[in-house]
Structures are given as C-alpha cells and as structure tokens.
Amino acid sequence: MSNEVMTTVRARSPLAEAWDMFVRNHAAVAALIVLFLITIGAVAGPYLYPTDPFDMVWSPFSPPGEHGFLLGTDYLGRDLLAMIINGARVSLLIGLAAAMVSIFIGVTIGAVAGFYRGWVEEVLMRTTEFFQVLPTLLFSMVLVALFGASLAMITFAIGVVSWTAVARITRAEFLRIRELEFVIASRASGAGNAKLMFTVILPNAMPPIIVQSALMVGTAILFEAGLSFLGLTDPNVVSWGQIIGSNRQYILDASYTVTFPGLAIFITVLCISLIGDGLNDALNPKLRQR
Amino acid sequence: MMKHLVKGMIVSTVLATIAAGHALADDPVRGGTLITVLGSNPRTLNGAVQSGIVTGYPTAQLFASPLRYDEDWTPQPYLAESWDVSDDGLTVTLNLVKNAVFHDGQPVTSADIAFSVEVIKANHPFKTMFAPVETVETPDEHTAVLKLSRPHPALMLAMSGQLMSILPRHIYGDGPIEAVKTHPRNNENVVGSGPFKLVEFKNGEHVILERFDDFFIEGRPYLDKIVMRIIPDIAARTIAYENGELHMGAFESNPQMVNRLKKVDGLEVTPEGYGAIGPLDWLAMNTQRGPLKDVRVRKAIAYAVDKNFIQKALMQGTAADSRTGIHPDSPFYFREVEIYDVDLEKANSLLDEAGFPMQDGKRFDLTIDFGWPGVKPQVEYVRAALKKIGIAVEVRASADFPTWAKRMGEMDFDMSWDTVFNWGDPVIGVHRTYVSDNVGKGVWSNTQGYANSRVDEILALAAVESDAEKRKALYQEFQTIIADELPVYHTNTLPYHTIYSGKVGNPPLGIWGTSTPIDMTYLKD
C-alpha cells in the first residue's frame, strides 16, 4: 500500500477515498461501532465479568433481572450473561477463522484457474461446481460427525464448504484483469507467473473479494450456530449457537434462554452484513462517480 | 352400494351407542380403533429375534406368549392354561390351552413352543433367558416340557411380555434356525397367535393391526383395530397428544413433554406400569482406568453429584430415586443401602486420602461421554459438580449413537451417562452389568470392568435359587455391595410414562408397559 501512496502523490490515497465512501453509508458506520463494541466485549468481557460460564451459580431458570443475574440462568443454573460473553469469543473466532479458511482456499483456486486458464481452469472450476452443488450444511455435518466436534474441525468444516463463491469471484476478476494493459506491460518487462498473480493482479482483484469475505464472516457465524443447534459442537466451549441448541427444549418454560443468544447472533450478523454493504459502496469503483 | 354401507355404519354406530348406554361405566365395550404411537421405526415386528420397546409393543399384540403377568408380579395363564415347576426346579411343564390357533387357522401346539425356544436361543440378544433350557419335550400336542440344566427362576418372567413370542413352526421353520433373524415374514404377513393380526407395516409411517376373531380368549380383544403411528419427533408427539390425535402412547420419558401433558384436560399421564422394563439412569465409571480404579475416588464423585438436583431440576420431578442396579418397582429392590447425600468436605477428604491432592484448584482430569442428546444436561451437570472438588471433566461428544456404543463396548471411556433396562428378572437385565465374565462385551455389558468374586458368587447362586425369600436375601447382599463399591452411581429411574386419553379404558399399566397384549384395553364411546 505504501508504494501506491508514494506513486499517487497528487491524487488522494485510495484508502482515504474508500473511507470517505464508507462513511457516507451511515448504517455501515453504526454497524461498525456496534461490532467494535461486541468485539471489545468478547475480548475484555471475561475479565470484567469473571463468572465461569460452566459454573452453576444459582437455581435453574431464574428469570432475567432477578437475584442479580441480568439475563437469568439456564437449565443448570448457569449465568446466561457469562455464557453469552464467553460465547461471543468463540462465535466471532469461528466466524473469522472459517472465513479465512474459505478465503484462502477460494482465492488460491480462483486465482490459479483464472490465471492459467485451459485444462487447469476446467479441472478447478468443475471441482468448484462439485462443491457448489453439495448441500453445505449436510456436508459440514458429515465432516464434523466423522472427525469429531472440536473447534478446529468445526472451523475447517465451515470453511471447506463455503469457499466456492470466493473462488468464482476471484477467477472472474483474474480473467478480466489479466488482459489489461498494465498486466501485459508487467509481463513484457519480465515478471514471472507468481509475481504477476500475487503482486500485479491480486491487489487489483481485492475489492470484490474483501466484500465477499466480510459477508462470509456473518455466514460462518450463522453456520456455526446451525451446527451447534443440531448438537454438533464441542461441548467444552460455549458458543451462542450452542446455548440456543441446549436450551431449546426448555423454550416453552424459559424462552429468554434462547432469546438472548439469538439476539446476539442476530445483531452481530446484521452488523457484519451492513459493514459488508458499506465496503461494497466504498470499494466498488463504479459507484464512485455517483 | 355406498348408500348401504353408510346405512350399515349408521346402524352399527347406533347399536354400539345403545349397547354402551346400557353398559356400566367400567364395563369394557367392543369395537373402535385405538390410535397409538411408536417413538421410532421398529426394526422388526418379531420379538423372538429382537429386544427393544419399539418392537415390544407390536410383537406382544401379534404373538402370544405362554404366560402374562398382573400388576403384582404374579404370573397368569395365557397360552399356557397351567404350568408346573418340579421340586428340583429342573423341569417346567406347560399345559397349553386347547383352542389356540395362529392367524392362518393352524392350531398352536407344543412343537411351536419347542421351535420358538430354539429360535429365541439362537437369535435373541438376551442369551441368559433360555440358556439353561436344554431341550423342550413334546409328549403331546398340548404339553411342552422344558428340561433345564440348572434351576432357573428367571424363566417365568422370560416366558411373558415381549420376551417369548411363540412363532408358528410351519411358517418360520422353513429355513435354518439362525435365518429366522432376517425372515421376510418378520415384517410382513406376520403370523402369530396374539389378539391382533397385522394389516400393514409401512416403514416410518405406521403399523396397523386388526382384531383376530379366532383369538383363544373368548370375547377378546375388545378393540377392532390398533393404529400405531410412527412419530420420532418429541415435539410432534407432544402436539399430537394435545390435539387428541393419539389415544395412547407409552414409554414417554421427556420431562418437558410429561409435565406439559399433565396439565392437559382429558389426558392421563402415569409412570405406572414399567416395573419389569425397569429402566435405570446411572453414571457409569470405568473401574479399570486411572483414578477411577480407586473406590475412594468413585465415592468422592458420588458425594459431589447431587442426585436430588438431577431428579428435581433436570428431570423436573418426573423421575424417582434409584439406589441399586435393581429397579425400585421390582420385588427384589433393597433400598437400605449406603447412600451418598451431597457432602463436598467428605468428597475432598476422600480424594486427599486416595492420593490426589488439590493443586491450583485441580486434582486430575477425567472425561465423560454421552450417547444421545437427551442426557447432555446430566453430563454437563456432572462436569460442573465435579469441578467443585477439583476434578476437571472434559465432555466428549459422540457423533452418533453407534460411536458411543462402540466406545462403551470397548471400555474406551472414564465416565459416561447410561440407561440400562432390568428386563423383568435380574438374571436377564441386571447380572450383565456386574458379573466379571461379561466385562467389555459390547454396550450394556459390564462396561465398567467391575470384578468382585463375591458378587459373581452371589449372582450365580441367585440365578438358580428357587426359593423366593432366599433369592431376595442374595440380591439384598448384592445390592449392598454394589452401592458400596460403586461401579456405577445409581441416580434415578428413567421416568417412562404412559399417556392416555380419558376415552381409553383399561390401559396396560401392569409391569410390562405396552410390551404386553392389550386385549383388555377398550375405547369408551
């Protein structure tokens, strides 16, 4: 980036320009602030509110706001607030990590396919299509069921079923950019394939990938919640989906035990979507003329 | 044609109404279709080759057994109008009713009894039921004489309920004995001599039975038809009961469902009727692994786990206390054994004594397994409870039931939540958990690796003791030892409930739940 800043001395930095565009989307800014607060809560929360989420601290099903428990207690008498705070960490972490896994797979495959074309592209894109038609939730359930419900496995299972969109976007960008003059110029001045792919084309293909990735974090959080809801989760860590999943049979007696973690998921995923929307505004060059 | 049919129906309905009007409140009424439910798809309808409560309900209607039991654990005549056990306990003579016929009209004879014993010995998972039966002699068509290698008091219960379906030899005897396990007529065109015959078994949807008019008990069954809908989802079943779509269902153990249906007008919810099924929930501890080898550690765990919390909070008051490997409803149950009321101080000192001192709030690690989602709260509770005495418990999830069953069978676990059934006599369902020659033989064997030569001895004696009082004394000693050595910590009964609408007269509330003929059940109009 610093290189680019140097070369575009007179124009405004593209980053600043993008930020301007982003700030114009008020919803996205609000979402960014909320998500920032949630992240702070996830990181610092366990120190500020040190109740162990697995400790039974009170009698079961104490309603919210009574006996000093802001969100009440669940079926084992565990503090729901402590569970949600600790669950934020896991849910966000899985969301981020899974998105990273799928971006890594997707970008690699998309870049190679779009750059080399020919039979390489054929093979890779048919593979992508194969993964695309697999029912994603079922496939990840099978993976988790086969290899055990550890956090790493769940992250991997989510990542491995959701990379196809990234791969296709990356390939499309590569197909477009590889024919542009500056790429041809770099090639003519002797840049190798790897250099062309990762330092010439990829940075220019990034905007749509970034938007897609932001959205993917939200999807991954939802995905994890879905798996947890079905019981495919590491029982030794708390996540929002897991709180909902294990409390769902008490929904008629104590609906708040699923409402609060549900709200947490809802707000977080909404924020991420809004931010993704804002990023789209900011990074899409076609909108700049608006 | 249609008109006549409709007319006929109206007339018969009117007649039935009049007949019912005359009947006293408690007088059974003939006719009607009973809509009931199965919680999962039965693998087979033939109880001679398969155990399990889902098979038990249809098989007990389709096939008659030699005996049946009343609610006081007293054997009653069924296919056998009388029976006789010799003084040495080695000969059991069954005198069959003369008028019993199979659904295809062939008479039930002693040869069918002999054949069925062979089939059950070869195919049924409960090997101890008929193991001592060496031969079945058939001196005449209506007399079967079971010759035993040793006295076997458990035989009486093993000849009742769903455990001894009498199969027609002329249908099921067309191949090798072992082949009956997968006989095509286990699921369709089933032929038995029970009160109902099979109309249709549609996988995943329903089992439909209709009255067998030539049933050997005059005037029975009362019902014309039984529909068993297959509804695996608990919420869907709850709603079906609430809406009155089901007349009756048995083996319901979900506390939320039970408590919710108790409040519904017109529905009766009762835990009665499962004494012989004898379902027990417990915390299994692998006595061959790590710290759990030490009985003091197992006792410390018992002192830290609050049964009361499990019964009151997790089971929401639906489950009863259980203290030993024998179900509290069994005549052999002995409740004056050592109990472990929560006492964290005692638990801590036991662990100190056992050589596991507390270091930085922790003594050692253990894992706990669970085989189905319904018991996850119990497992999570144990984890939280043991943390208080410095045992860090990791919960291991199993992908599915077979994964868990395999871990249990191979004794690859520290602790696990488990549910095991008594199945009538202790010889059938209790001994398997505690005798040392059944260690690690698959799920629901002695998966705890427990070995105590005195227990082996007592159980061997109890298996052959014909005198009821002496037998009781033996089981009393057994239960005392088990409660003291804790290969498993008994927490509660699994709260099976029967749910039936006020329209159902005489629901099956004996000792076998619905794993017994319901020829006496009727529908009030």
XYZ file of C-alpha atoms in Angstrom, chain B:
525
model
C -73.725 -49.949 -2.611
C -72.190 -46.926 -0.946
C -75.544 -45.989 0.450
C -75.971 -49.394 2.040
C -72.553 -49.208 3.501
C -73.223 -45.836 5.035
C -76.556 -47.041 6.327
C -74.885 -50.073 7.806
C -72.357 -47.894 9.515
C -75.016 -45.655 10.983
C -76.981 -48.636 12.228
C -73.955 -50.206 13.832
C -72.935 -46.922 15.413
C -76.420 -46.511 16.818
C -76.386 -50.067 18.093
C -73.000 -49.564 19.657
C -74.233 -46.389 21.307
C -77.247 -48.176 22.713
C -75.111 -51.057 23.908
C -72.704 -48.643 25.530
C -75.545 -46.758 27.158
C -76.565 -49.928 28.918
C -73.061 -50.802 29.940
C -71.787 -49.813 33.346
C -69.015 -47.250 33.462
C -66.388 -49.944 33.993
C -67.757 -52.484 31.563
C -65.497 -52.957 28.564
C -67.042 -52.148 25.218
C -66.348 -53.973 21.985
C -65.151 -52.115 18.925
C -63.322 -48.997 17.916
C -59.923 -48.070 16.571
C -57.220 -47.184 19.058
C -54.716 -44.666 17.717
C -51.365 -45.061 19.413
C -47.789 -44.120 18.690
C -44.291 -45.548 18.366
C -41.312 -43.283 19.062
C -39.176 -44.824 16.337
C -39.388 -47.245 13.463
C -39.367 -50.871 14.645
C -36.567 -52.839 13.014
C -38.733 -55.940 13.138
C -42.144 -56.935 14.441
C -40.834 -60.297 15.627
C -39.861 -60.132 19.293
C -38.324 -63.600 19.202
C -35.264 -62.237 17.424
C -35.058 -58.654 18.686
C -35.350 -56.840 22.005
C -36.374 -53.222 22.481
C -39.527 -51.407 23.448
C -40.466 -50.362 19.925
C -40.554 -53.963 18.777
C -42.155 -54.973 22.062
C -45.480 -53.232 21.529
C -46.402 -54.716 18.140
C -44.866 -58.116 18.858
C -46.881 -58.585 22.042
C -50.079 -57.960 20.075
C -49.162 -60.224 17.166
C -47.658 -63.121 19.076
C -48.951 -64.707 22.241
C -46.522 -65.911 24.913
C -47.024 -68.766 27.397
C -47.571 -66.507 30.397
C -48.598 -62.986 31.232
C -48.178 -61.042 34.465
C -50.565 -58.980 36.518
C -49.517 -55.732 38.182
C -48.492 -57.610 41.360
C -45.802 -59.592 39.540
C -47.921 -62.763 39.684
C -47.811 -64.988 36.600
C -51.151 -65.529 34.903
C -52.204 -68.128 32.333
C -52.058 -67.064 28.724
C -51.094 -69.606 26.039
C -50.346 -71.957 28.921
C -53.521 -72.559 30.910
C -51.451 -74.048 33.708
C -47.840 -74.850 34.440
C -45.828 -76.812 36.882
C -42.272 -76.494 38.140
C -40.755 -79.688 39.564
C -39.353 -79.637 43.097
C -35.760 -79.744 41.902
C -36.527 -76.843 39.567
C -35.185 -78.735 36.564
C -38.453 -79.473 34.780
C -41.045 -76.907 33.780
C -44.240 -78.286 32.265
C -46.564 -76.040 30.278
C -50.133 -77.173 29.611
C -51.311 -75.216 26.604
C -54.848 -74.010 26.013
C -56.620 -76.332 23.579
C -58.312 -73.777 21.359
C -55.403 -71.520 20.439
C -54.861 -71.030 16.724
C -52.480 -68.937 14.678
C -53.739 -66.160 12.433
C -53.705 -68.617 9.499
C -56.019 -71.014 11.336
C -53.420 -73.664 12.247
C -53.515 -74.804 15.891
C -50.809 -73.750 18.358
C -49.040 -76.902 19.512
C -46.197 -77.854 21.786
C -43.997 -78.255 18.708
C -44.326 -74.496 18.142
C -43.189 -73.893 21.728
C -40.128 -76.072 21.193
C -39.375 -74.340 17.910
C -39.762 -70.862 19.410
C -37.391 -71.650 22.273
C -34.807 -72.732 19.714
C -35.299 -69.562 17.677
C -35.010 -67.308 20.710
C -31.912 -69.116 21.989
C -30.265 -68.718 18.608
C -31.312 -65.178 17.755
C -32.419 -63.098 20.733
C -29.801 -60.778 22.260
C -30.739 -61.828 25.821
C -28.791 -65.069 25.948
C -29.370 -65.657 29.662
C -33.132 -66.001 29.239
C -33.185 -69.557 27.938
C -29.540 -70.586 28.303
C -30.317 -73.270 30.933
C -33.094 -74.789 28.759
C -31.529 -77.898 27.269
C -34.433 -79.476 25.472
C -38.148 -78.997 25.075
C -40.037 -82.299 25.102
C -43.429 -82.561 23.472
C -45.216 -85.624 24.937
C -48.462 -84.492 23.295
C -49.817 -81.597 21.248
C -50.741 -79.514 24.250
C -47.934 -80.282 26.675
C -44.443 -78.798 26.448
C -41.823 -79.865 28.963
C -38.788 -77.627 29.348
C -35.770 -79.531 30.652
C -33.244 -77.330 32.417
C -29.594 -77.900 33.214
C -29.992 -75.957 36.458
C -32.869 -74.322 38.293
C -33.751 -71.079 36.531
C -36.300 -68.937 38.380
C -35.915 -66.168 35.783
C -37.669 -68.434 33.292
C -41.135 -67.381 34.469
C -40.659 -63.728 33.514
C -38.797 -64.764 30.384
C -41.937 -66.574 29.240
C -44.046 -63.405 29.418
C -44.380 -59.973 27.887
C -42.412 -59.492 24.708
C -39.646 -61.916 25.652
C -41.159 -65.176 24.392
C -43.116 -64.788 21.209
C -44.491 -68.148 20.112
C -43.881 -68.480 16.386
C -45.670 -70.950 14.107
C -43.121 -73.547 13.073
C -44.914 -74.180 9.777
C -44.212 -70.570 8.745
C -40.893 -69.601 10.307
C -39.348 -73.065 10.299
C -38.784 -73.119 6.537
C -35.047 -72.459 6.803
C -32.202 -72.746 9.284
C -32.946 -71.539 12.816
C -30.483 -68.629 12.531
C -32.239 -67.416 9.371
C -35.363 -66.509 11.355
C -33.490 -63.367 12.423
C -33.966 -61.977 8.903
C -37.096 -63.908 7.909
C -39.140 -61.886 5.394
C -42.267 -62.542 7.408
C -40.893 -60.746 10.461
C -42.177 -57.518 8.929
C -44.956 -58.513 6.560
C -47.612 -61.231 6.570
C -46.641 -61.851 10.168
C -48.397 -64.869 11.636
C -48.753 -65.268 15.382
C -51.480 -66.306 17.771
C -51.883 -62.971 19.557
C -55.073 -60.933 19.891
C -54.342 -58.831 16.819
C -53.145 -59.616 13.319
C -51.099 -57.459 11.016
C -52.832 -55.383 8.350
C -49.951 -53.219 7.246
C -46.484 -52.149 8.342
C -45.349 -49.115 6.411
C -41.788 -48.173 7.262
C -41.560 -44.837 9.028
C -45.312 -44.296 8.873
C -47.421 -46.783 10.753
C -48.191 -50.298 11.874
C -51.860 -51.208 11.572
C -53.316 -54.228 13.372
C -56.838 -55.581 13.414
C -58.768 -57.829 15.738
C -58.126 -61.555 15.375
C -61.595 -63.049 15.556
C -60.405 -66.539 16.475
C -58.282 -65.374 19.400
C -58.254 -68.090 22.030
C -59.688 -65.960 24.833
C -63.431 -65.724 24.323
C -64.756 -62.224 23.677
C -61.340 -60.584 23.370
C -59.777 -58.405 22.257
C -62.196 -55.537 22.692
C -60.680 -53.268 20.103
C -61.344 -53.727 16.396
C -58.173 -52.066 15.278
C -54.938 -50.591 16.545
C -53.081 -47.949 14.586
C -49.500 -47.382 15.702
C -48.274 -44.175 14.143
C -44.512 -43.783 13.953
C -43.582 -40.280 15.153
C -39.919 -39.943 16.189
C -40.038 -36.212 16.951
C -40.853 -35.453 20.581
C -42.438 -32.084 19.849
C -44.624 -33.598 17.134
C -45.772 -36.339 19.508
C -46.499 -33.796 22.246
C -48.713 -31.818 19.912
C -50.439 -34.949 18.653
C -51.315 -35.939 22.234
C -52.500 -32.421 22.985
C -54.723 -32.256 19.933
C -56.274 -35.588 20.722
C -54.811 -37.225 17.619
C -53.497 -40.047 19.764
C -55.486 -42.101 22.247
C -52.493 -43.564 23.938
C -48.716 -43.735 23.952
C -46.201 -45.417 26.194
C -42.502 -45.138 27.057
C -42.534 -41.346 27.082
C -39.657 -40.047 29.189
C -39.103 -36.448 28.134
C -39.707 -34.352 31.291
C -40.897 -31.307 29.357
C -43.446 -33.392 27.465
C -44.628 -35.230 30.555
C -45.090 -32.064 32.611
C -46.802 -30.267 29.785
C -49.248 -33.095 29.073
C -50.076 -33.478 32.770
C -51.812 -30.116 32.514
C -53.927 -31.085 29.514
C -57.577 -31.807 30.275
C -58.722 -35.247 29.275
C -55.246 -36.775 29.279
C -53.953 -39.130 31.938
C -50.219 -39.288 32.498
C -48.848 -42.035 34.704
C -45.440 -43.512 35.482
C -47.065 -46.805 36.494
C -46.588 -49.957 34.556
C -42.878 -50.254 33.889
C -41.652 -52.374 36.785
C -40.494 -55.237 34.592
C -38.974 -52.991 31.967
C -37.029 -51.466 34.847
C -35.251 -48.557 33.140
C -32.436 -47.050 35.215
C -30.291 -43.983 34.636
C -26.808 -44.017 36.030
C -23.336 -42.562 35.982
C -21.032 -45.319 34.747
C -17.428 -45.272 35.933
C -14.698 -47.290 34.286
C -13.156 -49.101 37.245
C -10.137 -50.110 35.186
C -8.920 -46.623 34.263
C -6.850 -44.029 36.045
C -8.031 -42.526 39.309
C -11.395 -44.299 38.974
C -9.708 -47.592 39.886
C -9.786 -46.334 43.450
C -13.129 -46.867 45.121
C -12.497 -43.744 47.225
C -12.438 -41.652 44.069
C -15.709 -43.175 42.921
C -17.245 -42.467 46.314
C -15.976 -38.902 46.228
C -17.689 -38.458 42.871
C -20.924 -39.833 44.313
C -20.693 -37.411 47.222
C -20.210 -34.500 44.821
C -23.014 -35.378 42.389
C -26.351 -34.231 43.741
C -28.995 -36.804 42.815
C -31.639 -34.504 44.133
C -30.658 -31.878 41.571
C -30.830 -34.442 38.777
C -34.246 -35.663 39.857
C -35.768 -32.290 40.692
C -34.158 -29.862 38.282
C -33.039 -31.878 35.263
C -35.813 -34.459 35.274
C -38.202 -31.799 36.582
C -39.607 -34.071 39.241
C -40.647 -36.819 36.840
C -38.034 -39.375 37.899
C -37.914 -41.487 41.042
C -34.844 -42.216 43.160
C -32.939 -45.408 42.492
C -30.098 -46.698 44.607
C -29.073 -50.046 43.218
C -28.927 -51.967 39.965
C -32.447 -53.282 40.524
C -35.432 -51.099 39.668
C -37.318 -49.756 42.708
C -40.574 -51.347 41.456
C -39.039 -54.825 41.453
C -39.804 -57.142 44.370
C -36.035 -57.681 44.693
C -35.241 -53.996 45.248
C -33.444 -53.254 48.517
C -33.335 -49.630 49.483
C -31.435 -49.714 52.773
C -28.040 -49.461 51.125
C -25.332 -46.871 51.535
C -26.408 -43.520 50.127
C -24.341 -40.535 49.176
C -26.009 -37.279 50.148
C -24.017 -34.338 48.856
C -21.008 -33.764 51.076
C -18.182 -31.873 49.419
C -15.983 -31.993 52.504
C -16.170 -35.757 52.605
C -15.556 -35.915 48.866
C -12.467 -33.733 49.195
C -11.033 -35.705 52.088
C -11.629 -38.989 50.225
C -9.693 -37.637 47.254
C -6.875 -36.404 49.515
C -6.784 -39.825 51.105
C -6.648 -41.502 47.706
C -3.510 -39.526 46.921
C -4.845 -36.810 44.664
C -4.056 -33.544 46.414
C -5.544 -30.287 45.228
C -3.009 -28.247 43.252
C -4.056 -24.824 41.981
C -7.702 -25.785 42.346
C -7.346 -29.003 40.400
C -6.657 -32.630 41.226
C -6.896 -34.557 37.954
C -8.686 -34.790 34.587
C -11.446 -37.143 33.540
C -13.684 -37.422 30.517
C -17.394 -38.063 30.378
C -19.354 -39.440 27.428
C -22.983 -39.409 26.471
C -24.767 -41.406 23.803
C -27.826 -39.349 22.969
C -28.716 -35.635 23.249
C -31.414 -36.193 25.893
C -28.832 -36.815 28.615
C -26.475 -33.961 27.764
C -27.780 -31.853 30.686
C -26.829 -34.655 33.109
C -23.344 -34.821 31.646
C -22.915 -31.055 31.815
C -24.136 -31.149 35.379
C -21.581 -33.787 36.376
C -18.862 -31.633 34.845
C -19.938 -28.604 36.875
C -20.418 -30.636 40.050
C -17.013 -32.310 39.913
C -15.225 -29.038 39.257
C -16.083 -28.132 42.840
C -13.931 -30.979 44.151
C -11.088 -30.309 41.752
C -11.842 -32.856 39.052
C -11.626 -31.250 35.616
C -14.096 -33.062 33.405
C -13.995 -32.894 29.653
C -17.250 -33.740 27.908
C -16.772 -35.963 24.879
C -19.467 -35.788 22.271
C -20.152 -38.787 20.089
C -21.145 -38.203 16.511
C -23.955 -40.695 16.774
C -25.267 -43.486 18.929
C -23.121 -46.247 17.340
C -19.950 -44.244 18.028
C -20.852 -44.009 21.674
C -21.920 -47.658 21.830
C -18.558 -48.671 20.377
C -16.629 -46.592 22.907
C -18.641 -48.152 25.714
C -18.251 -51.655 24.333
C -14.507 -51.254 24.096
C -14.360 -49.578 27.512
C -12.777 -46.513 25.939
C -14.203 -44.057 28.475
C -13.714 -42.719 32.012
C -17.283 -41.884 32.881
C -20.489 -41.962 30.898
C -24.149 -41.391 31.360
C -26.034 -44.591 30.644
C -29.545 -46.003 30.705
C -29.987 -49.740 31.168
C -33.138 -51.845 31.496
C -33.800 -54.622 34.017
C -35.966 -56.619 31.592
C -38.031 -58.485 34.148
C -35.893 -60.850 36.138
C -32.493 -59.604 37.393
C -30.860 -62.558 35.626
C -31.869 -61.070 32.265
C -31.071 -57.404 32.694
C -29.130 -56.864 35.930
C -26.428 -59.528 36.118
C -24.892 -58.460 32.820
C -23.693 -55.170 34.281
C -21.880 -56.650 37.273
C -20.580 -60.174 36.578
C -16.885 -60.318 35.795
C -17.156 -62.741 32.876
C -19.198 -60.162 30.970
C -16.568 -57.402 31.015
C -16.274 -55.371 27.851
C -18.619 -57.440 25.729
C -20.231 -54.571 23.897
C -22.520 -51.806 25.033
C -24.648 -52.646 28.074
C -22.382 -55.448 29.173
C -20.122 -54.971 32.201
C -18.635 -51.898 30.543
C -17.256 -50.674 33.871
C -14.809 -53.560 34.062
C -16.143 -54.328 37.518
C -14.956 -57.536 39.119
C -15.777 -58.792 42.578
C -15.653 -62.528 43.198
C -18.264 -62.321 45.949
C -20.673 -60.556 43.570
C -20.028 -63.231 40.932
C -20.741 -65.884 43.524
C -23.940 -64.272 44.832
C -25.332 -63.702 41.365
C -24.545 -67.277 40.321
C -26.426 -68.513 43.395
C -29.335 -66.119 42.856
C -29.720 -67.292 39.274
C -30.530 -70.840 40.396
C -32.221 -70.183 43.752
C -35.856 -71.246 43.507
C -36.849 -70.107 46.971
C -38.103 -66.547 46.596
C -37.076 -65.413 50.081
C -33.560 -66.824 49.834
C -33.221 -65.253 46.436
C -34.288 -61.951 47.822
C -31.642 -62.211 50.544
C -28.958 -62.895 47.952
C -29.984 -59.881 45.896
C -30.026 -57.833 49.070
C -26.381 -58.636 49.720
C -25.551 -57.968 46.072
C -27.182 -54.544 46.183
C -25.388 -53.663 49.395
C -22.009 -54.459 47.828
C -22.762 -52.591 44.606
C -23.884 -49.466 46.432
C -20.671 -49.605 48.459
C -18.242 -50.235 45.602
C -19.942 -48.044 43.019
C -19.014 -49.377 39.587
C -21.939 -47.182 38.623
C -23.566 -44.450 40.651
C -27.312 -45.009 40.527
C -29.142 -41.728 40.351
C -32.701 -42.188 39.193
C -35.185 -44.267 37.259
C -35.762 -43.270 33.677
C -39.235 -41.790 34.022
C -41.215 -43.733 31.461
C -44.789 -42.562 31.367
C -47.921 -43.844 29.732
C -50.139 -41.144 28.319
C -53.735 -41.960 27.524
C -56.909 -40.091 26.896
C -59.929 -40.400 29.140
C -61.582 -42.422 26.383
C -59.250 -45.347 26.918
C -60.492 -47.995 29.321
C -58.103 -50.425 30.975
C -54.811 -49.127 29.582
C -51.860 -51.508 30.011
C -50.441 -50.493 33.395
C -49.081 -53.853 34.527
C -45.369 -54.484 34.730
C -44.513 -54.595 31.037
C -45.887 -51.277 29.777
C -47.205 -51.837 26.256
C -44.911 -54.806 25.775
C -47.847 -56.957 26.737
C -51.088 -57.910 24.947
C -53.628 -55.123 25.230
C -56.596 -57.420 24.612
C -58.327 -55.967 27.670
C -57.993 -52.352 26.602
C -61.125 -50.765 25.181
C -62.461 -47.436 23.984
C -65.256 -45.785 25.905
C -67.568 -44.239 23.379
